[in-house]
Coordinates of C-alpha atoms (C1' of nucleotides) in Angstrom, one line a residue:
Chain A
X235 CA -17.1 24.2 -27.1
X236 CA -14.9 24.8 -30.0
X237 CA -13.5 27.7 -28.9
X238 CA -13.0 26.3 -25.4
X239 CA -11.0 23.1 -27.0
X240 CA -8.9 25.7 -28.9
X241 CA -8.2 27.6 -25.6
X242 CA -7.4 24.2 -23.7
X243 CA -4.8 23.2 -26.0
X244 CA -2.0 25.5 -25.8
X245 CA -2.9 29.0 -24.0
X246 CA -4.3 27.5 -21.2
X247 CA -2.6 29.0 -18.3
X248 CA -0.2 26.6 -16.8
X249 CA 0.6 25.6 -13.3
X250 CA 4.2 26.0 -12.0
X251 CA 5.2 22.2 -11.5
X252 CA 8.0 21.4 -9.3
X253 CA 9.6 18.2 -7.9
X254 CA 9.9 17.5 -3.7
X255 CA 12.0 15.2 -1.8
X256 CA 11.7 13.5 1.6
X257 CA 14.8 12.0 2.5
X258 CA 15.0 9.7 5.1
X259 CA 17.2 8.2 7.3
X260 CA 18.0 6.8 10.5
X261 CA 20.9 7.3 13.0
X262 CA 21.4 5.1 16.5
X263 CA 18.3 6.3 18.0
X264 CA 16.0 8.0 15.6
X265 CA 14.5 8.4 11.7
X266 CA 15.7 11.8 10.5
X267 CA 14.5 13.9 7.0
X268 CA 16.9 16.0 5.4
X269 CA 16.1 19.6 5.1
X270 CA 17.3 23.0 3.2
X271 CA 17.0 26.4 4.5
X272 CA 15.8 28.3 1.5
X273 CA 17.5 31.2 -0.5
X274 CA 17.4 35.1 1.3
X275 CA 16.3 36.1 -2.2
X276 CA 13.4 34.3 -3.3
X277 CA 10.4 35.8 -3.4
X278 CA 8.4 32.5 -1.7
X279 CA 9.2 31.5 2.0
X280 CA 12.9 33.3 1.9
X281 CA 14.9 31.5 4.8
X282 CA 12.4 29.0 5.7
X283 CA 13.6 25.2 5.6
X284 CA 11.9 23.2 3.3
X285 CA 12.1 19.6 1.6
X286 CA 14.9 19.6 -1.3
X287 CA 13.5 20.4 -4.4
X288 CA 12.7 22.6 -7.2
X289 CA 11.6 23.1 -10.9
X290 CA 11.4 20.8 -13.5
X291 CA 13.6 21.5 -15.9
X292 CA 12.3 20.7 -18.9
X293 CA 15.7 21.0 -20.6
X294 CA 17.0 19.2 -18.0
X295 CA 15.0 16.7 -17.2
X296 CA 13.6 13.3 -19.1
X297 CA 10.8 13.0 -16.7
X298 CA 10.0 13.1 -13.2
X299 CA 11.9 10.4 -11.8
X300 CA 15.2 11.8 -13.4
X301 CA 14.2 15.0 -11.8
X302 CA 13.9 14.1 -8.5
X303 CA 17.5 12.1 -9.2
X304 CA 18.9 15.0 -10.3
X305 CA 18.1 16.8 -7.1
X306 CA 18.9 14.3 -4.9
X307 CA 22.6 14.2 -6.5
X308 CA 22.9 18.0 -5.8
X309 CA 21.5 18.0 -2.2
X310 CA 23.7 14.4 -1.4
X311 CA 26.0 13.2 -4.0
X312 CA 24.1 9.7 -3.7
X313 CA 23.3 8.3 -6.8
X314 CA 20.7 4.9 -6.7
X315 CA 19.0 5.1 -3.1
X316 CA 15.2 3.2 -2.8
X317 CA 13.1 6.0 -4.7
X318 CA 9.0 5.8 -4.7
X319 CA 6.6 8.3 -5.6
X320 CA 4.6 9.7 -3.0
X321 CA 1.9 11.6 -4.5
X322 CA 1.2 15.4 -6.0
X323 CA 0.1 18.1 -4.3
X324 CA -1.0 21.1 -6.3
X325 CA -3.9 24.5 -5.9
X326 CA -4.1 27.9 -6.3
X327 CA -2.7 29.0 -2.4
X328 CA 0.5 26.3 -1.8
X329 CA 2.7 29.2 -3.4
X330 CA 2.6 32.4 -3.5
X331 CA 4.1 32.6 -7.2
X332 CA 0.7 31.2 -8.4
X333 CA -1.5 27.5 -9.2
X334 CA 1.7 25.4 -8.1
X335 CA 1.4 21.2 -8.6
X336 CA 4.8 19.2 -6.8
X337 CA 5.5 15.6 -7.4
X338 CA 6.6 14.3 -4.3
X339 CA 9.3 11.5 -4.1
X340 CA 10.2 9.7 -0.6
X341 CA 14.2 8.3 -0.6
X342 CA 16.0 6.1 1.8
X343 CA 19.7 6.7 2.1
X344 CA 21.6 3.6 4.1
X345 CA 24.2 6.1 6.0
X346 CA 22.9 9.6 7.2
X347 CA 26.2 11.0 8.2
X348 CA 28.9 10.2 5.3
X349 CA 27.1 12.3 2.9
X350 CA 25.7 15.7 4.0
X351 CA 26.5 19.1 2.9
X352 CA 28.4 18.5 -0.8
X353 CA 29.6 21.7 -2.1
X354 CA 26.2 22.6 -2.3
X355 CA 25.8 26.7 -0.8
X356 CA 22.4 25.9 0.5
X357 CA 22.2 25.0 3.8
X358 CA 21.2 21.5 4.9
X359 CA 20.7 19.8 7.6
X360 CA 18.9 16.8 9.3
X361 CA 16.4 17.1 11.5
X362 CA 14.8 14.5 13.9
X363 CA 11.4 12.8 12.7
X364 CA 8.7 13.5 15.9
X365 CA 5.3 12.0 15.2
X366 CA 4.9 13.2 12.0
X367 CA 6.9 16.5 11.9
X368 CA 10.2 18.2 12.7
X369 CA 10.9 21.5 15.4
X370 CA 10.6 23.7 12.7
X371 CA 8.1 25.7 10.7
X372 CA 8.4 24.5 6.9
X373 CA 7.8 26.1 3.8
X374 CA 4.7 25.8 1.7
X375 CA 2.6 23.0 2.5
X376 CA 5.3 20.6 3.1
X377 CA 4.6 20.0 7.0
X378 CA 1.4 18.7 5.4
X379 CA 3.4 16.4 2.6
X380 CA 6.3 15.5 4.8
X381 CA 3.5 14.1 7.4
X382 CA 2.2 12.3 4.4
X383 CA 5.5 10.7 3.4
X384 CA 6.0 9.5 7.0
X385 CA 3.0 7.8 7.0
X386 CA 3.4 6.0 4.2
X387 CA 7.0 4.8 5.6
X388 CA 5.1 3.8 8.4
X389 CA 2.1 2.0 6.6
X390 CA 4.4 0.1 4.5
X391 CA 7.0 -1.2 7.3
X392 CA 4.4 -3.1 8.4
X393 CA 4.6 -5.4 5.8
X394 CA 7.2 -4.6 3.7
X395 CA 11.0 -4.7 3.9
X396 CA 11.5 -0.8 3.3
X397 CA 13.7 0.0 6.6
X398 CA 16.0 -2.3 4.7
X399 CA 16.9 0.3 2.4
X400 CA 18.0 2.2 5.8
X401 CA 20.5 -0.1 6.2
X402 CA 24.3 -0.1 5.2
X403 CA 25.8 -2.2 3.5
X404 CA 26.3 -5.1 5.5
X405 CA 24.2 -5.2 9.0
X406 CA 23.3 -7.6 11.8
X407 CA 19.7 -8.9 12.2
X408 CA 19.8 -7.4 15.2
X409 CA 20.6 -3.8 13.7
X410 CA 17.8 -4.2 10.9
X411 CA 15.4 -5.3 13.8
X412 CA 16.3 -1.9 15.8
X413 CA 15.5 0.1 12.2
X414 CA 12.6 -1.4 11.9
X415 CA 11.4 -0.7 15.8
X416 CA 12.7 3.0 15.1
X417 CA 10.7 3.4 12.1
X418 CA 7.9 1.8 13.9
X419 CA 8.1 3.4 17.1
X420 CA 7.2 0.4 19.2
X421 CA 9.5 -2.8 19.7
X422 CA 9.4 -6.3 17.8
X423 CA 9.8 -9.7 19.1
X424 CA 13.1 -11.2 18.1
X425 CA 12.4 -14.6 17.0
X426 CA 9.1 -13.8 15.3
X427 CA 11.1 -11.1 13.4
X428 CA 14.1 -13.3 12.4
X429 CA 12.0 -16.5 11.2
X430 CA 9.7 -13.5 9.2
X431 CA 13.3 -11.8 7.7
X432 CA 14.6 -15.4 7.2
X433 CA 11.6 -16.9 5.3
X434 CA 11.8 -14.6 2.5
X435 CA 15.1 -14.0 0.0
X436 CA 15.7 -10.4 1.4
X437 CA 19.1 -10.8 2.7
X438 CA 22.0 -13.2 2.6
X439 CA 25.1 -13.8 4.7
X440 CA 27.9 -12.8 3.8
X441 CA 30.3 -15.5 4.4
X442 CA 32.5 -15.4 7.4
X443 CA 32.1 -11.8 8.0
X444 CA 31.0 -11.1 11.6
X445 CA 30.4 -7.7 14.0
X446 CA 32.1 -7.6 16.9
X447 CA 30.9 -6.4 20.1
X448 CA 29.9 -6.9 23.7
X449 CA 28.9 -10.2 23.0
X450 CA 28.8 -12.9 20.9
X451 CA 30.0 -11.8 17.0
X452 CA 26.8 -11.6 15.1
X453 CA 27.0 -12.5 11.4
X454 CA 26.6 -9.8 9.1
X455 CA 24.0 -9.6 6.1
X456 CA 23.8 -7.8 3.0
X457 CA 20.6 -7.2 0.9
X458 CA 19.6 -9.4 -2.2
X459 CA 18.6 -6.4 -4.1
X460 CA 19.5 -2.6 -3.9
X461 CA 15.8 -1.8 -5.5
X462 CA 12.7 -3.7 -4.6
X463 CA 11.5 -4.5 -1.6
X464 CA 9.7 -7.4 -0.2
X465 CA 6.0 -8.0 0.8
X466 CA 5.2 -9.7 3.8
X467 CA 1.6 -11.8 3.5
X468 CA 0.8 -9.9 7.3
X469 CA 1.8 -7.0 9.1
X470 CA 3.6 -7.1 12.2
X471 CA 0.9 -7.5 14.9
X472 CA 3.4 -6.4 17.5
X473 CA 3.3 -7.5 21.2
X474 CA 0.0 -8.8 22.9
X475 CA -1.6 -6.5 25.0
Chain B
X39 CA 23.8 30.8 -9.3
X40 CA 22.1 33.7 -9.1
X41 CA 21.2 34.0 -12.8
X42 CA 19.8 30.5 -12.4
X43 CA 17.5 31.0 -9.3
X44 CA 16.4 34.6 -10.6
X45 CA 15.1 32.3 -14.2
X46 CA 13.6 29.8 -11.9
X47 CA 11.3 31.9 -10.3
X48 CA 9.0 32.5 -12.5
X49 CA 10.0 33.1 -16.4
X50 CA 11.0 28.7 -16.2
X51 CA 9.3 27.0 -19.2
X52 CA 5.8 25.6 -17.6
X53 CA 5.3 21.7 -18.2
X54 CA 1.7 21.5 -19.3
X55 CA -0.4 20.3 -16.1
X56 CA -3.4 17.1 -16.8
X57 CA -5.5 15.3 -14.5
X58 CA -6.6 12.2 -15.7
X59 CA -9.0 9.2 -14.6
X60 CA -8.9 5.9 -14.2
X61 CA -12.7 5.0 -13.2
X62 CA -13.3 1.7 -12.8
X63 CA -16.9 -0.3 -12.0
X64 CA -17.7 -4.3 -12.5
X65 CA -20.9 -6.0 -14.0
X66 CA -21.7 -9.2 -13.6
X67 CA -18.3 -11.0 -14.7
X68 CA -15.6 -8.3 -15.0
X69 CA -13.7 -5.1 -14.4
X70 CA -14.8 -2.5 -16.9
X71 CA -12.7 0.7 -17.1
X72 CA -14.4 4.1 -18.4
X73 CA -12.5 5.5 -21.5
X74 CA -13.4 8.7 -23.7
X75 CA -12.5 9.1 -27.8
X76 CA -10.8 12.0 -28.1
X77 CA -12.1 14.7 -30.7
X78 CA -11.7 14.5 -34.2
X79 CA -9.8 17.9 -33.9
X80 CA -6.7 18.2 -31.4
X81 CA -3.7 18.1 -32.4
X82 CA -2.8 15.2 -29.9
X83 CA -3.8 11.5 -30.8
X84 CA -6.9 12.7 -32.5
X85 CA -10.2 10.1 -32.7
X86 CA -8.0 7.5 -29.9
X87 CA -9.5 6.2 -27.0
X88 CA -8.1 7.5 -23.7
X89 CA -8.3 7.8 -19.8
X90 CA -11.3 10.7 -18.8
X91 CA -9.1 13.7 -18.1
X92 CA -7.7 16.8 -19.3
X93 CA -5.6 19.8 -18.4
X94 CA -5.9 21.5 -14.9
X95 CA -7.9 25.0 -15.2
X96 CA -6.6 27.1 -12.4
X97 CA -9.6 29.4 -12.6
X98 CA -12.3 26.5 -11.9
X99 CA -10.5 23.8 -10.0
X100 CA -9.2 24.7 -6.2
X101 CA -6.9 21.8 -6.3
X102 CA -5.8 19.0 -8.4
X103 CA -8.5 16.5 -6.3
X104 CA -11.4 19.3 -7.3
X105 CA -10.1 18.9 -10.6
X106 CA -10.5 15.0 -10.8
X107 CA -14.0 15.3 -9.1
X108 CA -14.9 18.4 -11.9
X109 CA -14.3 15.9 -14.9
X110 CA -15.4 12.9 -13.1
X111 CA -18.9 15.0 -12.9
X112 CA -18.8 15.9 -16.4
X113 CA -17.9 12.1 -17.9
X114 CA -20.2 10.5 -15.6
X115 CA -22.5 12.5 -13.5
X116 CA -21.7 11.3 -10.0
X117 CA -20.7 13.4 -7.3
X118 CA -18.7 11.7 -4.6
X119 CA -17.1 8.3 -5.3
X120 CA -14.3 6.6 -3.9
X121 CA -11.1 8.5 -5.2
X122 CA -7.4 8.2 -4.3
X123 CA -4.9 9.3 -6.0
X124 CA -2.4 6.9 -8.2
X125 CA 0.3 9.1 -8.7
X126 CA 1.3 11.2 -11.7
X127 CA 3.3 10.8 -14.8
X128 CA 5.8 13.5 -16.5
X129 CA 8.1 13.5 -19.2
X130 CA 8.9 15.2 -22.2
X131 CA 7.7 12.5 -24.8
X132 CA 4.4 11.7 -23.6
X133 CA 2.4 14.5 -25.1
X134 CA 3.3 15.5 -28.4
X135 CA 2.7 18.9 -27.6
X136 CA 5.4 19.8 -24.9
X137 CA 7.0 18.6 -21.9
X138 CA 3.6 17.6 -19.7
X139 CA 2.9 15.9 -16.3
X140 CA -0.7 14.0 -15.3
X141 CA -1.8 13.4 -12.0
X142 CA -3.8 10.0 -12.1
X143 CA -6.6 9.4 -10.0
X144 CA -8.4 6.0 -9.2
X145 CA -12.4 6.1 -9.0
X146 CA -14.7 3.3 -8.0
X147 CA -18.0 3.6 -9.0
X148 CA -20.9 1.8 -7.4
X149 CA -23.4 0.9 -10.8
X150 CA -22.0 1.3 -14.1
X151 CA -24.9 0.8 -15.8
X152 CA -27.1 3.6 -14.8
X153 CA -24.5 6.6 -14.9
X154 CA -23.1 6.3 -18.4
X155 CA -24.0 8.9 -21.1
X156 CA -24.6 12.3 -19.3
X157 CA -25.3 15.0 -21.8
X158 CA -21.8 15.2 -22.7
X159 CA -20.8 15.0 -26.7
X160 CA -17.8 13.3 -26.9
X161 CA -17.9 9.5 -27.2
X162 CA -17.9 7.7 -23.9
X163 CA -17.5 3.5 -23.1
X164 CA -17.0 0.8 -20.5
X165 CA -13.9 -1.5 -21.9
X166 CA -13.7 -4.8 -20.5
X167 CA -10.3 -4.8 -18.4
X168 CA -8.3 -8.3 -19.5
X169 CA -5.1 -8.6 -17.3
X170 CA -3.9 -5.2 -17.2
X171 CA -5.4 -3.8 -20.7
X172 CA -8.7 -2.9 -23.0
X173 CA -9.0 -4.4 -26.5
X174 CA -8.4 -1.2 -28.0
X175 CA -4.7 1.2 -27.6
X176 CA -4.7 4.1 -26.1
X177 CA -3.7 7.8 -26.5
X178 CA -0.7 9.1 -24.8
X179 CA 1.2 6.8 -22.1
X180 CA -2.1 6.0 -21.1
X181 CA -2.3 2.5 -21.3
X182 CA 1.0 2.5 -18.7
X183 CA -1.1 4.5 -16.9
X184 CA -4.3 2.0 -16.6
X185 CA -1.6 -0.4 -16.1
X186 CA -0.4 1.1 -12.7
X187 CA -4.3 2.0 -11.8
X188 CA -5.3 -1.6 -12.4
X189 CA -2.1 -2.9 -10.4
X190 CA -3.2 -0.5 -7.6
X191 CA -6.6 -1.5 -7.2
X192 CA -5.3 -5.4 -7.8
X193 CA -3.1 -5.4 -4.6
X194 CA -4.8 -3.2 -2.2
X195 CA -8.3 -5.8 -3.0
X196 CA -5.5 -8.2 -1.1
X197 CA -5.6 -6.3 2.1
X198 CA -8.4 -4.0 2.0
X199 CA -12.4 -3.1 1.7
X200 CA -11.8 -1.0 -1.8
X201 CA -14.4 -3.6 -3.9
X202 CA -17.2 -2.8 -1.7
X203 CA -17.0 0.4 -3.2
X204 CA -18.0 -1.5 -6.8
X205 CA -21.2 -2.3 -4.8
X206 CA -24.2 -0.6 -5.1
X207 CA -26.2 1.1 -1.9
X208 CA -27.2 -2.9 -0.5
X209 CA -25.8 -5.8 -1.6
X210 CA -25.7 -9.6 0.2
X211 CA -21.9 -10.9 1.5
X212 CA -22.0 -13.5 -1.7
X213 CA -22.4 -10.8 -4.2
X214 CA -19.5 -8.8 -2.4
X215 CA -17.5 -11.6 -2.6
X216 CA -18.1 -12.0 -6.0
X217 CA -16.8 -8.7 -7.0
X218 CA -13.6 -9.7 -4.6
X219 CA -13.4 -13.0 -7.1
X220 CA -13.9 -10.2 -10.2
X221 CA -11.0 -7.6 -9.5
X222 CA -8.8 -10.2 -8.2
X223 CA -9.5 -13.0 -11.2
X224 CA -9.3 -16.0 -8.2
X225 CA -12.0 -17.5 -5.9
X226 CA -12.1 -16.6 -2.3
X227 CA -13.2 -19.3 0.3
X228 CA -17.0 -18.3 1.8
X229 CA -16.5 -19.0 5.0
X230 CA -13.3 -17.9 5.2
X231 CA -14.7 -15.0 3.6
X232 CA -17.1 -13.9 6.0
X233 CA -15.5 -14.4 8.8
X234 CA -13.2 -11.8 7.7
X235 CA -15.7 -9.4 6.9
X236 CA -17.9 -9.5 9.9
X237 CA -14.6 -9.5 12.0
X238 CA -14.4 -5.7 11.1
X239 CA -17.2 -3.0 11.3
X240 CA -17.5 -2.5 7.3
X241 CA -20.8 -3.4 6.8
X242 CA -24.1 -3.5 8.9
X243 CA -27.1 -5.1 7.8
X244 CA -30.3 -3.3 6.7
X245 CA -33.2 -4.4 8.6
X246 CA -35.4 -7.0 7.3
X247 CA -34.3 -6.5 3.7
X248 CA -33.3 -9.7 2.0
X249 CA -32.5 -10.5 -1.6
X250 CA -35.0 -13.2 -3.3
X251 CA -33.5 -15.3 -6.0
X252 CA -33.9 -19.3 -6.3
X253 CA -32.4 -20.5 -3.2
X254 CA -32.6 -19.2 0.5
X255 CA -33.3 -15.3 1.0
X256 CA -30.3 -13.6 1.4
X257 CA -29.4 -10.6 4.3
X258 CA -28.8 -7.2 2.4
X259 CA -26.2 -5.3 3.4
X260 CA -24.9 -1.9 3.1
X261 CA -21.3 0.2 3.8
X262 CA -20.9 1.9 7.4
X263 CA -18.0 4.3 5.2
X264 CA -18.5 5.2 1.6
X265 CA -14.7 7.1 2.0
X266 CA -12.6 5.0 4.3
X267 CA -11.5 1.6 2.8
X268 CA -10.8 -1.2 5.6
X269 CA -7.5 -2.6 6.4
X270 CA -7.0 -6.3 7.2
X271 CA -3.9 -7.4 9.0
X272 CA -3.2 -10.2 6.5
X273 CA -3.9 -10.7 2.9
X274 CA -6.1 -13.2 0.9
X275 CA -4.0 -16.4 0.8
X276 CA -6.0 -18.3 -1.4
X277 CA -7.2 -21.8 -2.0
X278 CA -3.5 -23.4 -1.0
X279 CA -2.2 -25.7 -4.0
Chain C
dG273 C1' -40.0 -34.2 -1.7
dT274 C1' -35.7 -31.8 -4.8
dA275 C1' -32.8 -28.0 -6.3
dA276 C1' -30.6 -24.0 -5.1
dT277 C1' -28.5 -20.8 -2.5
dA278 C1' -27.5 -18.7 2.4
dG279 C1' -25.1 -19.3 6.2
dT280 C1' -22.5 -22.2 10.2
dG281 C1' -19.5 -25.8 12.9
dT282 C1' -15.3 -27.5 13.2
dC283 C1' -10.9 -29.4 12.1
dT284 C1' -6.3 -28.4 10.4
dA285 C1' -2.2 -25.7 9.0
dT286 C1' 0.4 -21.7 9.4
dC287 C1' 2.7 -18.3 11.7
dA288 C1' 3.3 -14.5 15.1
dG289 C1' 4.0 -13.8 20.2
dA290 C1' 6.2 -15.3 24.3
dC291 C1' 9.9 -16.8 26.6
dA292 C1' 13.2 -19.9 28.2
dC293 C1' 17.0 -21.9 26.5
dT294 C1' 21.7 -22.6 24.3
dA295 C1' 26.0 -20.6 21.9
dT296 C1' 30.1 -17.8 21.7
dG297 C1' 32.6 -14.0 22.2
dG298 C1' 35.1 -10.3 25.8
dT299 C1' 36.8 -9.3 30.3
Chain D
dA260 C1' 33.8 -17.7 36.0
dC261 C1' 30.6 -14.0 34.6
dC262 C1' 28.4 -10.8 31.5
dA263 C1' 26.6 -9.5 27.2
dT264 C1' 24.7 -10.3 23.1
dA265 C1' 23.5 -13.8 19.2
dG266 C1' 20.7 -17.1 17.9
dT267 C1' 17.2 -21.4 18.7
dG268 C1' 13.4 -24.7 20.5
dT269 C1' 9.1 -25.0 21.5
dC270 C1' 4.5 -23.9 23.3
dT271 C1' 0.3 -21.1 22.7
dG272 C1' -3.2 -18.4 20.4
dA273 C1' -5.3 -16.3 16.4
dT274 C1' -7.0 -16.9 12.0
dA275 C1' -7.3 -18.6 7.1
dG276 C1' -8.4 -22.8 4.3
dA277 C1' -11.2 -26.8 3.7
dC278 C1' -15.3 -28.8 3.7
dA279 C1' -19.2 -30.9 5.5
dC280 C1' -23.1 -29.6 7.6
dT281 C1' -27.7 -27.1 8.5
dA282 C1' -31.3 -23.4 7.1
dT283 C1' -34.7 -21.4 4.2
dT284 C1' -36.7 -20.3 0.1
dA285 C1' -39.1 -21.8 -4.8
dC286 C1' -41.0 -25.3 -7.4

DNA sequence: GTAATAGTGTCTATCAGACACTATGGT
DNA sequence: ACCATAGTGTCTGATAGACACTATTAC
């Protein structure tokens, strides 16, 4: 018992810990995750793509959050997206190096295409969402977690304003309605959606600024708040059968 | 670069790697959360009272949820609860002994009374759970940690089945609405209520079993699922003002 | 009978779905 | 004028809240 304590303290063995990222986004027609094609020389999955991530540095890094911060400023440049947790994943067989534990963060960047490759070397790329996966093998177990953080996107745009975070900065209703049926994958009804948006303090006009198009000029919005997002007392039941 | 990603691999300082617990059961008028005195000898918050838990062994436990269920079984005895994961905590302050990251995990436990002292030495207790906290403080970050556990369980009670895993193997509707009253700390309406419950496939009755007590018999009931929680499609309003 | 608790009938308020309608721009 | 898209009015249906009612036991 004693002897066991003494071992549990510091000699234990210890788990490599790491720190993953799904990184989502969405262009015209579909949610995309941002991926990196790993190094030629490492000795785990060499030129596989894989979530962004890595080591915790514990030089480096003041905790996880920070971490996962850090990582996503070296794979994007952005600097204060939506970031939640996900979960951890960790066993003996996710890594060849050894007993491996990841924190896994989801982000939501507002424009895909202004900020890829940085002067980053590593190759990265987004890839289109499909169900719950991508057209390519992945590394590790992180088919497994990016189907995990899709899902939980999923769950909680039924009744939360997440796709929100999707968004640029200023946006039509009518644009935050398509996020939300592309997150979704199934359409919304327009005036149930508005009066829903509308009866909560997510967005506000912003004052005589107006999209152009086809049609009628549609007023532009910005969000209330960069960082929390609000809860809706139902989901969205979607259309009658 | 390539001086960094070679001292990545493997020789990268290791953050130390915990599991801890937040199980949670209700007697007759409250939330009670399960908390541990640490031993008189570590050298980490020595004799304080903290989440169940303790460092990942990566000889013993397949995977961090084998890990939860391993010290789960020591503290308590039971085998297979309702478990889900909170999330996990890292930094370099939180453990006085290094840089160290926990992966929390939520139990539900259907009878506190009859599981508690297992033939396990160190000190174990049920702590009332008042708002968010216990009467006494806790070692590490921990009481953040209940914090987030208690908040969890709080507003998933809004939209799911989770308290009928508090109940025990039959229980009436009024006593399962009473531990929906307990963990959220507001009354539910009974019809209201039922109707709810009944509209999904939860529960089934037992037979001819009835609870006797001073008024009318009451229909026992028992869980169809002792692993999948229920969603419903909108949360408990509440009594309007 | 009364007290106590289980369980139901039914009205109302709220809000999503449906969908037709009006509004306002371009061409 | 006509098209396209923005945005609204309003009816219906589902369901939670309210609350009074009935049902079944012990005493």
């Amino acid at each position: 018992m004693a002897a066991s304590r003494a071992r549990s303290e510091l000699t234990f063995p210890r788990p490599l810990t790491t720190v993953d990222l799904a990184i989502f986004a969405v262009d015209e027609e579909s949610l995309q995750v941002l991926l990196v094609k790993r190094s030629h020389d490492t000795s785990a999955f060499a030129d596989a793509w894989a979530l962004p991530g890595g080591f915790v540095d514990v030089a480096l890094d003041a905790d996880l959050e920070q971490c996962a911060l850090r990582k996503l400023r070296e794979k994007t440049g952005v600097e204060a997206p939506y970031l939640e947790q996900v979960g951890s994943w960790g066993n003996g067989t996710r890594d060849p190096r050894g007993w491996s534990a990841t924190h896994v963060y989801l982000a939501l960047l507002g424009r895909a295409r202004e900020l890829l490759p940085g002067g980053n070397a590593a190759e990265t790329r987004w890839f289109l969402v499909k169900g719950e996966r991508v057209s390519v093998p992945l590394a590790f177990d992180h088919a497994e977690i990016l189907k995990a953080a899709v899902s939980r996107l999923r769950a909680k745009v039924e009744y939360t304003s997440l796709p929100a975070f999707l968004m640029p900065g200023e946006f039509t209703l009518t644009e935050l309605q398509h996020t939300y049926e592309i997150v979704l994958g199934r359409d919304l009804e327009k005036k149930a959606f508005r009066t829903r948006i509308m009866a909560t303090d997510l967005v506000e006009e912003v004052p005589g600024r107006m999209r152009d198009g086809q049609g009628r000029p549609a007023q532009l919005y910005r969000l209330r708040s960069r960082k929390r997002p609000v809860f809706f007392a139902r989901t969205f039941s979607g259309p009658r059968s």
